[in-house]
Amino acid sequence: MIAHQPLPTDLFADLLVAVLSGHRPVHSMLRHTRGRAYDELAWLAERGPLRTRGARPVVRDIGYYEPRPGAIEAFARIGAGDRLRAMAFRLELGRDRRWRCTAVELGGPRPPRPEAD
């Protein structure tokens, strides 16, 4: 029997949900992010958008699009009890052949953008 190799979208969705729900510290994503994605994630995590009193948030569904080789734009439906949230994130394959998150968004307020953008 061949073991199912999880897709990078599956792994990153679970990691991001763990951080945004407060079950994992944001600094655990330092080596898994690039560019301003870490700052975006830290800003979101500070607000605890997926923290719940009841059921722990879980990834219900994931979809993705590959705009070019080595880049994946993904979305995930996150469920916690009877509440459903949407999360979007972008992954890019580095020269070291490791995937890193380069952007993350969750419905609601967005982090302020630096003037230099």
mmCIF file of C-alpha atoms in Angstrom:
data_model
loop_
_atom_site.group_PDB
_atom_site.id
_atom_site.type_symbol
_atom_site.label_atom_id
_atom_site.label_comp_id
_atom_site.label_asym_id
_atom_site.label_seq_id
_atom_site.Cartn_x
_atom_site.Cartn_y
_atom_site.Cartn_z
ATOM 1 C CA MET A 1 0.000 0.000 0.000
ATOM 2 C CA ILE A 2 1.344 3.452 -0.954
ATOM 3 C CA ALA A 3 1.256 6.109 1.767
ATOM 4 C CA HIS A 4 -0.494 9.349 0.843
ATOM 5 C CA GLN A 5 1.997 12.230 0.696
ATOM 6 C CA PRO A 6 0.268 15.345 2.053
ATOM 7 C CA LEU A 7 0.260 18.356 -0.252
ATOM 8 C CA PRO A 8 2.051 21.517 0.918
ATOM 9 C CA THR A 9 -1.348 23.253 0.954
ATOM 10 C CA ASP A 10 -2.634 20.737 3.519
ATOM 11 C CA LEU A 11 0.411 21.113 5.762
ATOM 12 C CA PHE A 12 0.450 24.917 5.642
ATOM 13 C CA ALA A 13 -3.300 25.250 6.195
ATOM 14 C CA ASP A 14 -2.976 23.203 9.387
ATOM 15 C CA LEU A 15 0.067 25.210 10.555
ATOM 16 C CA LEU A 16 -1.647 28.538 9.881
ATOM 17 C CA VAL A 17 -4.840 27.482 11.682
ATOM 18 C CA ALA A 18 -2.800 26.347 14.688
ATOM 19 C CA VAL A 19 -1.125 29.788 14.889
ATOM 20 C CA LEU A 20 -4.282 31.819 14.262
ATOM 21 C CA SER A 21 -6.197 29.842 16.888
ATOM 22 C CA GLY A 22 -3.488 30.295 19.532
ATOM 23 C CA HIS A 23 -2.528 26.601 19.664
ATOM 24 C CA ARG A 24 0.942 27.269 18.278
ATOM 25 C CA PRO A 25 3.205 30.322 18.767
ATOM 26 C CA VAL A 26 3.629 32.626 15.785
ATOM 27 C CA HIS A 27 7.430 32.392 15.966
ATOM 28 C CA SER A 28 7.121 28.704 15.024
ATOM 29 C CA MET A 29 6.390 29.957 11.486
ATOM 30 C CA LEU A 30 9.636 31.936 11.086
ATOM 31 C CA ARG A 31 11.323 29.295 8.932
ATOM 32 C CA HIS A 32 8.096 28.616 7.025
ATOM 33 C CA THR A 33 7.488 32.189 5.829
ATOM 34 C CA ARG A 34 9.168 34.655 3.510
ATOM 35 C CA GLY A 35 8.787 38.341 2.811
ATOM 36 C CA ARG A 36 6.083 40.136 4.738
ATOM 37 C CA ALA A 37 4.043 36.960 5.353
ATOM 38 C CA TYR A 38 5.471 36.597 8.871
ATOM 39 C CA ASP A 39 4.473 40.173 9.749
ATOM 40 C CA GLU A 40 0.978 39.593 8.333
ATOM 41 C CA LEU A 41 0.656 36.375 10.316
ATOM 42 C CA ALA A 42 1.916 37.991 13.533
ATOM 43 C CA TRP A 43 -0.557 40.868 13.086
ATOM 44 C CA LEU A 44 -3.437 38.435 12.554
ATOM 45 C CA ALA A 45 -2.388 36.081 15.378
ATOM 46 C CA GLU A 46 -2.251 38.978 17.832
ATOM 47 C CA ARG A 47 -5.972 39.480 17.210
ATOM 48 C CA GLY A 48 -6.771 35.763 17.704
ATOM 49 C CA PRO A 49 -9.232 35.518 14.806
ATOM 50 C CA LEU A 50 -9.700 31.751 15.122
ATOM 51 C CA ARG A 51 -9.707 31.463 18.912
ATOM 52 C CA THR A 52 -12.825 29.768 20.173
ATOM 53 C CA ARG A 53 -14.200 28.698 23.523
ATOM 54 C CA GLY A 54 -15.653 25.483 22.187
ATOM 55 C CA ALA A 55 -14.530 23.294 19.327
ATOM 56 C CA ARG A 56 -10.974 23.635 18.090
ATOM 57 C CA PRO A 57 -10.856 25.091 14.542
ATOM 58 C CA VAL A 58 -10.207 22.554 11.785
ATOM 59 C CA VAL A 59 -9.557 22.781 8.060
ATOM 60 C CA ARG A 60 -12.736 21.614 6.348
ATOM 61 C CA ASP A 61 -11.762 22.070 2.700
ATOM 62 C CA ILE A 62 -8.831 23.306 0.640
ATOM 63 C CA GLY A 63 -8.610 24.478 -2.926
ATOM 64 C CA TYR A 64 -5.674 25.853 -4.848
ATOM 65 C CA TYR A 65 -4.477 27.290 -8.127
ATOM 66 C CA GLU A 66 -0.958 27.141 -9.561
ATOM 67 C CA PRO A 67 -0.369 30.443 -11.408
ATOM 68 C CA ARG A 68 3.129 29.244 -12.379
ATOM 69 C CA PRO A 69 5.454 26.379 -11.471
ATOM 70 C CA GLY A 70 6.697 26.844 -7.908
ATOM 71 C CA ALA A 71 3.785 29.027 -6.785
ATOM 72 C CA ILE A 72 0.468 28.002 -5.246
ATOM 73 C CA GLU A 73 -2.424 30.274 -4.313
ATOM 74 C CA ALA A 74 -4.671 28.437 -1.874
ATOM 75 C CA PHE A 75 -7.887 28.930 0.040
ATOM 76 C CA ALA A 76 -9.221 26.974 2.972
ATOM 77 C CA ARG A 77 -12.557 26.787 4.730
ATOM 78 C CA ILE A 78 -12.009 26.718 8.470
ATOM 79 C CA GLY A 79 -14.713 25.354 10.753
ATOM 80 C CA ALA A 80 -15.072 25.825 14.491
ATOM 81 C CA GLY A 81 -18.362 24.596 15.855
ATOM 82 C CA ASP A 82 -21.118 26.107 13.710
ATOM 83 C CA ARG A 83 -18.893 28.942 12.450
ATOM 84 C CA LEU A 84 -17.151 28.863 9.060
ATOM 85 C CA ARG A 85 -14.268 31.187 8.047
ATOM 86 C CA ALA A 86 -12.236 31.593 4.866
ATOM 87 C CA MET A 87 -8.462 31.839 4.722
ATOM 88 C CA ALA A 88 -6.250 32.516 1.696
ATOM 89 C CA PHE A 89 -2.513 32.006 1.476
ATOM 90 C CA ARG A 90 0.263 31.856 -1.097
ATOM 91 C CA LEU A 91 3.122 29.362 -1.130
ATOM 92 C CA GLU A 92 6.339 29.636 -3.114
ATOM 93 C CA LEU A 93 8.970 26.990 -3.659
ATOM 94 C CA GLY A 94 12.459 28.165 -2.677
ATOM 95 C CA ARG A 95 15.767 27.316 -4.279
ATOM 96 C CA ASP A 96 16.250 24.845 -1.434
ATOM 97 C CA ARG A 97 13.094 23.005 -2.671
ATOM 98 C CA ARG A 98 11.148 23.956 0.484
ATOM 99 C CA TRP A 99 7.751 25.600 0.376
ATOM 100 C CA ARG A 100 7.291 28.869 2.255
ATOM 101 C CA CYS A 101 4.237 30.990 2.886
ATOM 102 C CA THR A 102 4.572 34.414 1.256
ATOM 103 C CA ALA A 103 1.105 35.834 2.041
ATOM 104 C CA VAL A 104 -1.816 35.051 4.333
ATOM 105 C CA GLU A 105 -5.247 36.658 4.619
ATOM 106 C CA LEU A 106 -8.324 36.002 6.687
ATOM 107 C CA GLY A 107 -11.637 37.776 6.296
ATOM 108 C CA GLY A 108 -11.833 40.958 8.347
ATOM 109 C CA PRO A 109 -9.368 43.773 8.993
ATOM 110 C CA ARG A 110 -6.067 43.634 7.144
ATOM 111 C CA PRO A 111 -2.659 44.649 8.468
ATOM 112 C CA PRO A 112 -1.490 48.103 7.478
ATOM 113 C CA ARG A 113 0.794 48.175 4.447
ATOM 114 C CA PRO A 114 4.146 49.948 4.631
ATOM 115 C CA GLU A 115 4.352 53.139 2.576
ATOM 116 C CA ALA A 116 7.223 51.690 0.524
ATOM 117 C CA ASP A 117 4.932 49.188 -1.273
#
